[in-house]
Coordinates of C-alpha atoms in Angstrom, one line a residue:
Chain S
M1 CA -4.1 17.7 -32.0
L2 CA -4.6 15.3 -29.4
T3 CA -8.5 14.8 -29.2
L4 CA -10.8 13.1 -26.5
S5 CA -13.4 11.1 -27.5
T6 CA -16.9 11.3 -26.2
T7 CA -16.6 8.1 -24.6
L8 CA -15.0 10.1 -21.8
R9 CA -17.6 9.6 -19.0
I10 CA -17.5 10.5 -15.2
R11 CA -14.3 8.6 -14.2
P12 CA -12.2 8.1 -17.5
F13 CA -9.4 6.0 -17.3
R14 CA -9.1 3.9 -20.3
L15 CA -6.8 6.8 -23.1
Q16 CA -6.4 4.1 -25.2
A17 CA -9.7 4.0 -25.6
W18 CA -9.7 7.6 -27.2
A19 CA -9.3 8.7 -30.3
V20 CA -6.1 10.4 -30.2
L21 CA -4.6 12.4 -33.1
A22 CA -1.6 13.7 -31.8
V23 CA -0.1 16.6 -33.6
A24 CA 1.6 19.2 -31.9
W25 CA -0.6 22.1 -32.5
A26 CA 1.5 24.7 -34.0
L27 CA -0.6 28.0 -34.9
A28 CA 1.9 30.4 -36.5
L29 CA 2.3 32.9 -33.7
G30 CA 5.8 33.9 -34.8
A31 CA 8.0 33.7 -31.4
A32 CA 10.7 35.1 -31.7
H33 CA 13.4 32.2 -31.8
Q34 CA 16.6 33.5 -29.8
A35 CA 19.9 31.3 -29.5
R36 CA 19.2 31.0 -25.5
A37 CA 19.4 28.2 -23.1
E38 CA 16.5 26.2 -23.1
L39 CA 14.1 26.2 -19.9
R40 CA 14.6 23.3 -18.1
I41 CA 14.9 21.6 -14.4
D42 CA 17.3 18.9 -13.5
I43 CA 15.1 16.6 -11.5
T44 CA 18.2 14.5 -10.7
R45 CA 19.8 17.1 -8.8
G46 CA 19.0 17.0 -4.7
T47 CA 17.6 20.3 -4.0
V48 CA 16.4 22.6 -6.6
E49 CA 14.7 25.8 -6.3
P50 CA 11.0 25.6 -7.7
M51 CA 10.8 26.9 -11.0
P52 CA 8.3 30.0 -10.8
I53 CA 5.4 29.6 -13.0
A54 CA 2.2 31.7 -14.2
V55 CA -0.3 29.3 -14.7
S56 CA -3.3 31.5 -15.9
T57 CA -7.0 30.7 -15.9
F58 CA -8.0 29.1 -19.1
N59 CA -10.4 32.0 -20.9
A60 CA -14.0 31.3 -22.2
D61 CA -17.2 33.1 -23.3
V62 CA -19.5 31.7 -21.2
P63 CA -19.8 31.8 -17.2
Q64 CA -19.9 27.5 -17.2
D65 CA -17.0 27.5 -19.2
Q66 CA -15.3 30.0 -17.5
A67 CA -15.5 28.3 -14.4
I68 CA -14.1 25.1 -16.2
G69 CA -10.9 27.4 -17.0
R70 CA -10.6 28.4 -13.7
D71 CA -10.9 24.9 -12.1
I72 CA -8.1 23.8 -14.7
A73 CA -5.8 26.1 -13.9
Q74 CA -6.2 25.6 -10.2
V75 CA -5.7 22.0 -11.0
I76 CA -2.9 22.0 -12.7
A77 CA -1.2 24.5 -11.0
A78 CA -1.6 22.4 -7.6
D79 CA 0.0 19.3 -9.6
L80 CA 3.0 21.4 -10.3
E81 CA 3.3 22.9 -7.1
R82 CA 3.1 19.6 -5.3
S83 CA 6.1 18.3 -7.6
G84 CA 8.0 20.3 -5.5
L85 CA 9.8 21.2 -9.0
F86 CA 7.4 24.3 -9.7
A87 CA 6.2 27.4 -7.8
P88 CA 3.1 28.5 -9.1
V89 CA 2.5 32.4 -8.8
D90 CA -0.4 34.0 -7.1
S91 CA -2.6 35.0 -9.7
K92 CA -3.2 38.5 -8.0
A93 CA 0.2 39.4 -9.0
F94 CA -0.4 38.6 -12.8
I95 CA 0.0 42.1 -14.6
Q96 CA -1.4 40.9 -18.2
R97 CA -5.2 40.0 -17.5
D98 CA -6.2 39.8 -21.3
L99 CA -4.4 36.5 -22.7
S100 CA -5.6 35.3 -25.6
V101 CA -4.7 32.3 -27.3
N102 CA -4.3 33.8 -30.6
T103 CA -2.1 36.5 -29.7
M104 CA 1.7 36.5 -28.0
P105 CA 1.8 37.1 -24.7
R106 CA 3.3 40.5 -23.1
F107 CA 6.5 38.8 -22.3
G108 CA 7.5 42.0 -20.2
D109 CA 4.5 41.6 -18.0
W110 CA 5.4 38.1 -17.0
R111 CA 9.2 39.1 -16.7
V112 CA 8.1 41.9 -14.1
I113 CA 6.5 39.2 -11.7
N114 CA 9.5 36.6 -12.0
A115 CA 7.7 34.0 -14.1
Q116 CA 9.8 31.5 -15.9
A117 CA 7.3 29.8 -17.7
L118 CA 3.6 30.8 -18.3
V119 CA 0.4 28.1 -19.1
Q120 CA -2.7 29.6 -20.7
G121 CA -5.3 28.3 -22.7
R122 CA -8.6 28.1 -23.6
V123 CA -12.1 26.0 -23.0
T124 CA -15.1 26.0 -25.8
R125 CA -17.9 24.1 -26.7
T126 CA -18.0 21.4 -29.0
A127 CA -21.5 21.0 -30.6
D128 CA -22.0 17.5 -29.1
G129 CA -21.7 19.5 -25.5
G130 CA -18.1 18.6 -24.9
I131 CA -15.2 21.1 -24.3
R132 CA -12.6 21.5 -26.5
V133 CA -9.2 22.7 -24.7
V134 CA -6.3 24.5 -26.1
F135 CA -3.4 25.3 -24.2
R136 CA 0.2 26.9 -24.4
L137 CA 3.5 26.6 -22.8
W138 CA 5.7 29.7 -22.8
D139 CA 9.2 29.8 -21.8
V140 CA 9.3 34.0 -21.2
F141 CA 12.8 34.8 -20.6
A142 CA 13.0 33.2 -24.2
E143 CA 10.1 34.8 -25.3
E144 CA 9.4 31.4 -27.2
Q145 CA 6.5 28.4 -27.2
M146 CA 7.5 25.2 -25.3
T147 CA 4.3 23.6 -26.1
A148 CA 0.7 23.5 -27.8
L149 CA -2.0 21.3 -27.4
A150 CA -5.8 20.8 -27.9
F151 CA -8.0 18.2 -26.5
R152 CA -11.3 17.2 -26.8
S153 CA -13.9 15.7 -23.6
V154 CA -16.9 15.6 -22.2
A155 CA -17.5 18.5 -19.8
E156 CA -16.7 16.2 -16.9
G157 CA -13.1 15.0 -18.2
W158 CA -11.9 18.8 -17.3
R159 CA -10.3 17.4 -13.8
R160 CA -8.4 14.7 -16.2
L161 CA -7.6 17.0 -18.8
A162 CA -5.8 19.1 -16.4
H163 CA -3.9 16.4 -15.5
I164 CA -2.9 15.3 -18.8
I165 CA -1.9 19.3 -19.4
A166 CA 0.4 19.6 -16.3
D167 CA 2.0 16.4 -17.0
R168 CA 2.8 17.8 -20.4
V169 CA 4.2 20.7 -19.0
Y170 CA 6.2 18.5 -16.6
E171 CA 7.7 16.3 -19.0
R172 CA 8.5 19.4 -21.3
I173 CA 10.4 21.2 -18.6
T174 CA 11.9 18.5 -16.9
G175 CA 12.4 16.2 -20.1
E176 CA 10.9 13.2 -17.8
S177 CA 7.4 11.5 -18.2
G178 CA 5.0 12.8 -15.7
Y179 CA 2.8 11.1 -13.0
F180 CA -0.3 13.6 -12.7
D181 CA -2.5 11.7 -14.7
T182 CA -2.9 8.6 -12.1
R183 CA -4.6 6.8 -9.3
V184 CA -3.6 5.7 -6.2
V185 CA -5.2 2.6 -4.4
Y186 CA -5.3 2.4 -0.9
I187 CA -6.5 0.8 2.6
A188 CA -8.7 3.1 4.3
E189 CA -8.7 2.7 8.0
S190 CA -11.4 3.4 10.8
G191 CA -12.1 2.5 14.0
P192 CA -9.9 1.2 17.3
A193 CA -6.8 -0.8 16.7
D194 CA -8.2 -4.4 17.9
R195 CA -11.0 -3.4 15.8
R196 CA -9.5 -1.6 12.9
K197 CA -12.3 -1.5 9.8
K198 CA -10.3 -1.3 6.8
R199 CA -11.5 -0.7 3.2
L200 CA -10.1 -0.8 -0.1
A201 CA -10.4 2.8 -1.9
V202 CA -8.9 4.6 -4.9
M203 CA -8.5 8.2 -6.0
D204 CA -6.8 10.4 -8.5
Q205 CA -3.1 10.9 -7.6
D206 CA -4.1 14.2 -5.9
G207 CA -6.7 12.8 -3.9
A208 CA -9.9 14.0 -5.8
N209 CA -12.7 11.5 -7.3
H210 CA -12.2 9.4 -3.9
K211 CA -14.3 6.2 -4.0
F212 CA -14.9 3.3 -1.7
L213 CA -14.7 0.1 -3.4
T214 CA -15.4 -2.6 -0.3
D215 CA -17.3 -1.9 2.2
G216 CA -15.1 -2.7 5.4
S217 CA -17.3 -6.0 6.2
Y218 CA -14.2 -8.2 6.1
L219 CA -10.5 -7.3 6.2
V220 CA -8.7 -6.2 3.3
L221 CA -4.5 -5.4 2.5
T222 CA -1.9 -4.8 0.3
P223 CA -3.8 -3.8 -2.7
R224 CA -1.8 -3.4 -5.9
F225 CA -2.7 -1.7 -9.6
S226 CA -2.5 -4.1 -12.4
P227 CA -0.3 -2.6 -15.1
T228 CA -2.6 -2.6 -17.7
L229 CA -6.1 -3.1 -16.8
Q230 CA -8.6 -1.4 -14.6
E231 CA -7.9 -4.4 -12.1
I232 CA -6.4 -4.4 -8.8
T233 CA -5.2 -7.4 -7.0
Y234 CA -5.3 -7.6 -3.0
L235 CA -5.4 -9.4 0.1
S236 CA -9.0 -10.0 1.5
Y237 CA -10.3 -12.1 4.7
Y238 CA -13.4 -12.9 3.3
N239 CA -14.9 -15.9 5.1
N240 CA -12.3 -15.3 7.4
T241 CA -10.1 -17.1 4.6
P242 CA -6.9 -14.9 3.6
R243 CA -6.7 -15.3 0.1
V244 CA -5.6 -13.0 -2.9
Y245 CA -8.1 -12.0 -4.8
I246 CA -8.5 -9.5 -8.3
F247 CA -10.9 -6.6 -8.2
N248 CA -12.3 -4.8 -11.1
I249 CA -12.9 -1.2 -11.0
D250 CA -15.1 -0.8 -13.7
T251 CA -17.0 -3.5 -13.0
G252 CA -17.1 -4.2 -8.7
H253 CA -16.2 -7.9 -9.5
Q254 CA -14.1 -9.4 -7.0
E255 CA -12.3 -13.1 -8.1
L256 CA -10.6 -15.1 -5.5
L257 CA -7.5 -15.8 -7.6
G258 CA -6.9 -19.0 -7.6
N259 CA -7.5 -22.3 -5.1
F260 CA -4.8 -22.5 -3.0
P261 CA -4.5 -25.0 0.2
G262 CA -2.9 -22.2 2.2
M263 CA -3.2 -18.4 2.9
T264 CA -2.2 -16.1 -0.6
F265 CA -0.7 -12.8 -0.2
A266 CA 1.8 -10.1 -0.6
P267 CA 0.5 -10.0 -4.5
R268 CA 1.6 -7.8 -7.2
F269 CA 1.2 -7.7 -11.1
S270 CA 4.0 -8.9 -13.2
P271 CA 5.2 -6.2 -15.9
D272 CA 2.4 -7.3 -18.5
G273 CA 0.1 -8.0 -16.4
K274 CA -0.5 -11.4 -17.3
K275 CA 1.0 -12.9 -14.2
V276 CA 0.4 -12.6 -10.3
I277 CA 3.3 -13.1 -8.0
M278 CA 2.5 -13.5 -4.5
S279 CA 3.3 -15.5 -1.4
M280 CA 1.6 -18.7 -0.2
A281 CA 1.9 -20.0 3.4
K282 CA 1.7 -23.5 4.1
D283 CA 2.1 -25.5 7.0
G284 CA 3.5 -22.4 8.6
N285 CA 6.5 -22.0 5.5
T286 CA 5.9 -19.5 3.0
E287 CA 7.5 -19.5 -0.4
I288 CA 6.8 -17.5 -3.4
Y289 CA 4.7 -18.6 -6.7
T290 CA 3.3 -17.0 -10.0
M291 CA -0.2 -17.5 -11.2
D292 CA -0.8 -17.0 -15.2
L293 CA -4.1 -15.3 -15.0
R294 CA -5.0 -16.8 -18.5
T295 CA -4.3 -20.7 -18.0
R296 CA -4.2 -20.2 -14.6
A297 CA -0.8 -22.3 -14.1
V298 CA 1.1 -22.2 -10.6
R299 CA 4.6 -22.2 -10.4
K300 CA 6.8 -22.1 -7.3
L301 CA 9.7 -20.2 -7.5
T302 CA 11.3 -20.2 -3.7
N303 CA 12.1 -23.8 -1.9
H304 CA 13.3 -23.1 1.5
S305 CA 12.2 -23.1 5.1
A306 CA 12.4 -19.5 5.8
I307 CA 9.9 -16.9 4.7
D308 CA 10.0 -15.6 1.3
T309 CA 7.2 -12.8 0.7
S310 CA 7.0 -9.2 -0.5
P311 CA 7.8 -10.3 -4.3
S312 CA 8.3 -7.6 -7.3
Y313 CA 9.2 -8.0 -10.6
S314 CA 11.9 -6.0 -12.4
P315 CA 10.5 -3.9 -15.1
D316 CA 11.8 -5.7 -17.9
A317 CA 10.4 -9.1 -15.9
R318 CA 13.9 -10.9 -15.9
R319 CA 14.3 -10.4 -12.5
I320 CA 12.2 -10.4 -9.2
V321 CA 13.3 -8.9 -5.5
F322 CA 11.7 -10.1 -2.7
N323 CA 12.2 -10.1 1.4
S324 CA 13.4 -13.5 2.7
D325 CA 14.7 -14.2 6.7
R326 CA 16.5 -17.3 5.4
G327 CA 19.8 -15.6 6.1
G328 CA 18.7 -15.4 9.9
S329 CA 16.8 -12.2 9.7
Q330 CA 14.7 -10.0 7.1
Q331 CA 17.1 -8.9 4.1
L332 CA 16.4 -8.3 0.3
Y333 CA 17.2 -10.8 -2.2
V334 CA 16.9 -10.6 -6.2
M335 CA 16.4 -14.0 -7.9
D336 CA 16.1 -14.4 -11.5
A337 CA 12.3 -15.1 -13.0
N338 CA 12.4 -19.0 -12.8
G339 CA 13.6 -19.1 -9.2
G340 CA 17.3 -19.3 -9.8
G341 CA 20.4 -17.3 -9.1
V342 CA 19.1 -16.1 -5.6
Q343 CA 21.5 -13.3 -4.2
R344 CA 21.2 -11.4 -1.1
I345 CA 21.5 -7.8 -2.0
S346 CA 21.1 -6.0 1.8
Y347 CA 23.9 -6.1 3.7
G348 CA 23.2 -2.6 6.0
Q349 CA 22.3 -2.7 9.7
G350 CA 18.9 -3.8 10.4
R351 CA 16.0 -5.5 9.1
Y352 CA 15.1 -4.7 5.2
A353 CA 11.7 -5.5 4.0
T354 CA 8.9 -4.4 1.6
P355 CA 11.1 -4.1 -1.9
V356 CA 9.9 -2.8 -4.9
W357 CA 11.6 -2.2 -8.2
S358 CA 11.7 1.0 -9.8
P359 CA 9.5 1.4 -12.5
R360 CA 12.7 2.6 -14.3
G361 CA 14.4 -0.5 -13.3
D362 CA 17.9 1.7 -12.4
L363 CA 16.9 1.4 -8.8
V364 CA 14.5 -0.6 -5.2
A365 CA 12.7 1.1 -2.9
F366 CA 12.1 -0.3 0.6
T367 CA 11.3 -0.3 4.3
K368 CA 14.3 -0.6 6.6
I369 CA 13.6 -1.1 10.4
Q370 CA 16.9 -0.8 12.5
G371 CA 17.1 0.6 16.6
G372 CA 13.2 0.3 16.7
R373 CA 12.8 2.9 14.0
F374 CA 11.9 2.8 10.3
F375 CA 12.9 4.2 7.2
I376 CA 12.1 4.5 3.5
G377 CA 15.1 4.2 1.3
V378 CA 16.3 3.2 -2.0
M379 CA 19.5 0.9 -3.3
R380 CA 20.6 -0.3 -6.3
P381 CA 19.5 -3.6 -7.7
D382 CA 22.7 -4.8 -6.9
G383 CA 22.6 -3.6 -3.2
S384 CA 25.1 -0.7 -3.8
G385 CA 23.9 2.8 -3.4
E386 CA 21.8 2.7 -0.1
R387 CA 20.2 5.7 0.7
L388 CA 17.3 6.7 3.1
L389 CA 14.8 9.5 2.7
A390 CA 12.6 9.3 5.5
E391 CA 12.9 7.9 8.9
D392 CA 10.1 7.6 11.5
F393 CA 8.7 5.4 14.2
N394 CA 6.8 4.0 11.9
I395 CA 6.9 4.0 8.0
E396 CA 6.3 1.5 5.4
A397 CA 5.6 0.4 2.2
P398 CA 7.1 2.7 -0.3
T399 CA 4.9 2.4 -3.8
W400 CA 6.8 4.2 -7.2
S401 CA 5.1 6.8 -9.4
P402 CA 5.2 5.7 -13.2
N403 CA 7.7 8.0 -14.1
G404 CA 10.1 6.4 -10.6
R405 CA 10.7 9.5 -9.4
V406 CA 8.6 9.8 -6.1
L407 CA 7.9 7.3 -3.6
M408 CA 4.3 7.5 -1.8
Y409 CA 3.7 5.2 1.7
F410 CA 2.5 5.5 4.8
R411 CA 3.3 6.2 8.2
T412 CA 1.9 5.3 11.8
T413 CA 1.5 7.4 14.5
P414 CA 2.1 5.5 18.1
R415 CA -0.6 5.0 20.4
D416 CA -1.0 5.4 24.1
D417 CA -2.4 2.5 26.3
Q418 CA -6.0 3.6 25.6
G419 CA -5.3 3.6 21.4
N420 CA -5.0 7.6 21.6
G421 CA -3.3 8.9 19.1
G422 CA -2.7 6.1 16.5
S423 CA -3.2 7.6 12.9
S424 CA -2.2 6.6 9.6
K425 CA -1.4 8.6 6.7
L426 CA 0.1 8.8 2.9
Y427 CA 3.0 10.9 2.5
S428 CA 5.2 11.0 -0.7
I429 CA 8.8 12.1 -1.2
D430 CA 11.0 12.5 -3.7
L431 CA 13.8 10.3 -4.8
T432 CA 16.0 13.0 -3.9
G433 CA 14.3 12.6 -0.5
H434 CA 13.1 16.2 -0.6
N435 CA 9.6 17.4 -0.3
E436 CA 7.6 15.1 1.4
R437 CA 4.1 16.1 1.2
E438 CA 0.4 14.5 2.9
I439 CA -1.6 12.9 0.4
I440 CA -5.2 13.8 2.1
T441 CA -7.6 11.4 2.4
P442 CA -11.0 11.2 3.8
I443 CA -10.1 8.8 6.7
D444 CA -7.2 7.1 7.8
A445 CA -4.7 5.7 5.2
S446 CA -2.3 3.0 4.7
D447 CA -1.0 0.5 2.0
P448 CA -0.7 2.6 -1.0
A449 CA -0.3 1.9 -4.4
W450 CA 0.4 4.1 -7.6
S451 CA -1.0 3.4 -10.9
P452 CA 0.6 3.3 -14.5
L453 CA 0.5 6.1 -15.9
I454 CA -3.1 6.3 -17.7
Q455 CA -2.8 4.5 -21.2
Chain L
M1 CA 10.3 -33.3 30.7
R2 CA 7.8 -32.5 28.2
F3 CA 6.2 -35.9 28.6
K4 CA 6.4 -35.6 32.4
F5 CA 4.6 -31.9 31.8
L6 CA 2.0 -33.9 29.6
T7 CA 1.2 -36.7 32.2
I8 CA 0.7 -34.3 35.2
F9 CA -1.7 -32.1 33.1
A10 CA -3.5 -35.0 31.6
A11 CA -3.4 -36.5 35.6
V12 CA -5.2 -33.3 36.6
A13 CA -7.4 -33.1 33.8
L14 CA -9.0 -36.1 34.6
L15 CA -9.2 -35.3 38.2
A16 CA -10.5 -32.4 37.7
A17 CA -14.1 -32.4 37.2
C18 CA -14.3 -29.2 39.1
E19 CA -11.1 -26.9 38.2
T20 CA -11.3 -23.9 40.1
A21 CA -9.2 -21.0 40.1
P22 CA -8.2 -18.8 37.2
D23 CA -5.4 -18.0 39.9
E24 CA -4.3 -21.4 39.4
S25 CA -4.3 -21.5 35.8
A26 CA -2.8 -18.2 36.1
S27 CA 0.3 -20.1 38.3
G28 CA 0.0 -23.2 35.8
S29 CA 1.3 -20.7 33.0
G30 CA 4.1 -19.8 35.0
T31 CA 3.3 -15.6 34.1
G32 CA 1.0 -13.2 34.4
D33 CA 0.7 -13.3 30.8
T34 CA -2.3 -15.3 30.7
G35 CA -4.1 -13.1 33.7
G36 CA -3.8 -10.2 31.7
A37 CA -5.1 -12.2 28.3
T38 CA -7.7 -13.1 29.8
A39 CA -8.8 -9.3 30.7
T40 CA -8.2 -8.6 27.2
S41 CA -9.6 -11.5 25.3
T42 CA -11.0 -11.0 22.0
T43 CA -12.1 -14.2 21.1
T44 CA -14.5 -14.9 24.0
S45 CA -17.5 -16.2 22.2
T46 CA -19.8 -17.2 24.9
A47 CA -19.8 -15.5 28.0
P48 CA -23.2 -15.0 29.6
S49 CA -23.5 -13.5 32.7
T50 CA -25.8 -15.4 34.0
M51 CA -23.6 -18.2 33.9
K52 CA -21.0 -16.6 35.7
Q53 CA -22.4 -18.3 39.1
M54 CA -21.9 -21.7 37.7
G55 CA -18.8 -20.8 35.8
P56 CA -17.9 -21.3 32.5
V57 CA -19.8 -24.1 30.4
P58 CA -17.5 -27.1 29.9
G59 CA -15.8 -27.1 27.1
S60 CA -16.1 -23.6 25.8
Q61 CA -14.1 -20.9 25.0
E62 CA -14.1 -19.2 28.7
D63 CA -13.7 -22.5 30.2
L64 CA -10.6 -22.4 28.0
I65 CA -9.7 -19.2 28.8
V66 CA -10.5 -19.2 32.3
N67 CA -9.2 -22.7 33.5
V68 CA -6.4 -23.6 30.9
G69 CA -5.3 -20.6 29.0
D70 CA -6.1 -19.5 25.5
R71 CA -2.8 -18.1 24.3
V72 CA 1.1 -18.4 24.3
F73 CA 3.2 -15.4 24.1
F74 CA 6.5 -15.2 21.7
D75 CA 9.5 -12.8 21.6
F76 CA 10.4 -10.7 19.1
D77 CA 10.0 -12.1 15.7
K78 CA 10.7 -15.4 17.0
F79 CA 8.0 -18.4 16.7
S80 CA 9.8 -20.9 19.3
L81 CA 7.9 -21.9 21.9
G82 CA 9.3 -21.0 25.4
A83 CA 8.8 -23.2 28.5
D84 CA 6.0 -20.9 29.5
A85 CA 4.1 -21.3 26.2
R86 CA 4.6 -25.3 26.3
A87 CA 3.0 -25.4 29.7
T88 CA 0.0 -23.8 28.6
L89 CA -0.4 -25.8 25.6
A90 CA 0.1 -28.8 27.5
K91 CA -2.6 -27.4 28.9
Q92 CA -4.5 -27.1 26.1
A93 CA -4.1 -30.5 24.5
A94 CA -5.2 -32.1 27.9
W95 CA -8.1 -29.8 27.8
L96 CA -8.7 -31.0 24.1
Q97 CA -8.6 -34.5 25.1
K98 CA -11.1 -34.1 27.6
F99 CA -13.5 -32.4 25.3
P100 CA -13.1 -35.0 21.7
S101 CA -15.7 -33.1 20.2
V102 CA -14.2 -29.6 20.2
S103 CA -12.2 -28.1 17.5
V104 CA -10.2 -25.4 17.6
T105 CA -8.6 -22.1 15.3
V106 CA -4.8 -21.2 16.4
E107 CA -4.5 -17.2 15.4
G108 CA -1.1 -16.4 14.5
H109 CA -0.7 -12.6 15.9
C110 CA 2.5 -9.8 15.6
D111 CA 2.8 -6.7 17.2
E112 CA 3.2 -4.1 15.0
R113 CA 6.9 -3.7 14.6
G114 CA 7.4 -5.2 11.3
T115 CA 6.5 -4.8 8.0
R116 CA 3.0 -6.0 7.2
E117 CA 3.8 -8.8 4.8
Y118 CA 6.4 -10.6 6.6
N119 CA 4.1 -10.1 9.6
L120 CA 1.5 -11.8 8.0
A121 CA 4.3 -14.8 7.0
L122 CA 5.3 -14.4 10.7
G123 CA 2.0 -15.0 12.7
E124 CA 1.6 -18.1 10.3
R125 CA 4.7 -19.5 11.6
R126 CA 3.6 -18.7 14.7
A127 CA -0.1 -20.1 14.6
N128 CA 1.8 -23.4 13.3
S129 CA 4.3 -23.7 16.4
V130 CA 1.0 -23.8 18.2
K131 CA -0.8 -26.4 16.3
D132 CA 2.5 -28.4 15.5
Y133 CA 2.9 -28.7 19.5
L134 CA -0.8 -29.4 19.9
V135 CA -0.7 -32.2 17.2
A136 CA 2.8 -33.6 19.4
L137 CA 1.1 -34.1 22.4
G138 CA -1.7 -36.4 21.1
V139 CA -4.2 -33.7 19.6
N140 CA -5.7 -34.9 15.9
P141 CA -4.4 -32.6 13.3
G142 CA -7.7 -32.2 11.8
R143 CA -9.1 -30.8 15.0
V144 CA -6.8 -27.6 14.5
T145 CA -6.9 -25.4 11.7
T146 CA -4.9 -22.0 11.7
I147 CA -5.1 -18.1 10.6
S148 CA -3.0 -15.4 10.8
Y149 CA -3.9 -12.3 11.4
G150 CA -0.1 -10.7 11.1
E151 CA -0.3 -7.2 13.3
E152 CA -4.2 -6.8 12.0
R153 CA -5.4 -7.3 15.6
P154 CA -3.6 -6.5 18.4
V155 CA -5.3 -6.9 22.2
A156 CA -2.7 -4.3 23.9
L157 CA -3.5 -0.7 21.7
G158 CA -0.1 1.1 23.2
S159 CA 2.7 1.6 21.1
N160 CA 5.0 0.6 24.1
E161 CA 7.2 -2.7 24.7
S162 CA 4.6 -4.0 27.3
A163 CA 1.9 -3.8 24.5
W164 CA 3.8 -5.4 21.9
A165 CA 5.0 -8.5 24.2
Q166 CA 0.6 -8.8 24.7
N167 CA 0.6 -8.7 21.2
R168 CA 2.7 -11.4 19.8
R169 CA 0.9 -14.5 20.7
G170 CA -1.1 -17.3 19.5
V171 CA -4.7 -17.9 20.4
T172 CA -6.7 -20.8 20.5
A173 CA -10.3 -20.0 19.6
V174 CA -13.1 -23.0 20.2
T175 CA -14.7 -23.0 16.7
G176 CA -16.8 -26.0 16.8
G177 CA -18.1 -28.5 19.4
A178 CA -18.1 -26.3 22.1
G179 CA -19.7 -26.9 25.3
S180 CA -22.8 -28.3 23.2

């Protein structure tokens, strides 16, 4: 049983703080075991027909909990739908209206509406006023239970529970880890282009729980999540001095990172969260440095008269991909973590920028500029297998979902001479190049960065 | 060649107790850039309308804009200074020597046709190109600081070639000792 402790608050994030009792919730419901191919989506294929799935309202005994049960089902269905891999069946089509977690579904009723999988659940109250949520995932055609779990949380934690359940469903059916229980930090934008107000903002990956973190009184750019803590590293023009800062989401505390003699920018955390790698520009020359967050020791990794920027570690922290114009134009290079062994990896037409190593290690995502158009693409870390996933007037700055299957980026539309028409919005797209979706934000948005899966 | 320019402009600066003419300034910088830039400048620090009749306060940002030209322009993805830019900077250097108490920040800017982080680095290069040239012409480096805004602060709002050309710029902004 997976139990979430009562420390869960309105914006629960640290799963490691929760007591976790993870045992498959094996109610002996005696599902028929038929020899049959398991229900499965292969997400490595280009176009997959979304799998019809029924997500039934989680039932409950009292109206307050019934509302939570409805909301949970809606969040699960929305997560699964946005992934492009699932097609939730309209609940109006449901035939069986008396699902119970204690009895087998009438599978025939679900087959008739062509649901291949069924998610059901129940919400009850715990003695301390929290909620207990159980769910089951069924393979409708095999008439088998695929997974079942129970969770406990404070009542306000229902939305996060819904994301966690959606992740379990995604994992069980695709065989890949999910990415719904995650957040996105980004730059919220407003105002005319020449006086653009930019604020640090954070939200759940589906746009819920939106929060501004800075007030816009100074320019902020390029935030990135820590892999381990509720921290963001970003560029701030506080005091009109562009430097890398660290922002703690829990406390709101902002800290200047180091005491560098020039502009520091393009920060990212190392995979273990113990270092920040970034660029520093001094006397016009931009090099890549690391800073150890504990000892504050600074190390210079590049030494070249060219621009060296946008560094990103491989997930094993042994290599770094970065952007340099040392060959005459912006290209992607890989070097060892100590700065040695520099190799150019991009050789296609055009300029390449903003490389980001996939959390799976298998790919590098980038922005490409060619012929006056911008592209989002991926290539293997040795430069082979380049694939372009999206193209537009201006799209930029991909960030990986923690399972390495989805990219998010931003798209800017052109302005006329009066500055009208320019908008900036976030989008996500499958690694296959399909299923591009807008991520709805309250105002314009840029520079998204995906959090790791919440631990 | 460069030094010839310098001496000529230095001489002009010495003579010019009463420099006139936005006209002269525009033609002096060789293109229509300065004229357009003046109209759209974002760095004007003091331009009270009451001063209009007597002209800008000597040594002020407005003085720099109107009588010298506060900005130079760069080619796409470049940070080298063309002949027009060098001419403008020669005038700026002379102006700075005329007002030795003035300190300036050189802002490096880019158009929107690049990626954000690279443009921050490129803006830094452009600002330093300007600074280095001013210093080579005798300006004390301690009077000149630099800042890159990358593509964050366009002056021309459109998404077209002419707007981008105006946005690829180095702007000299008076930060201290202005006209006081």
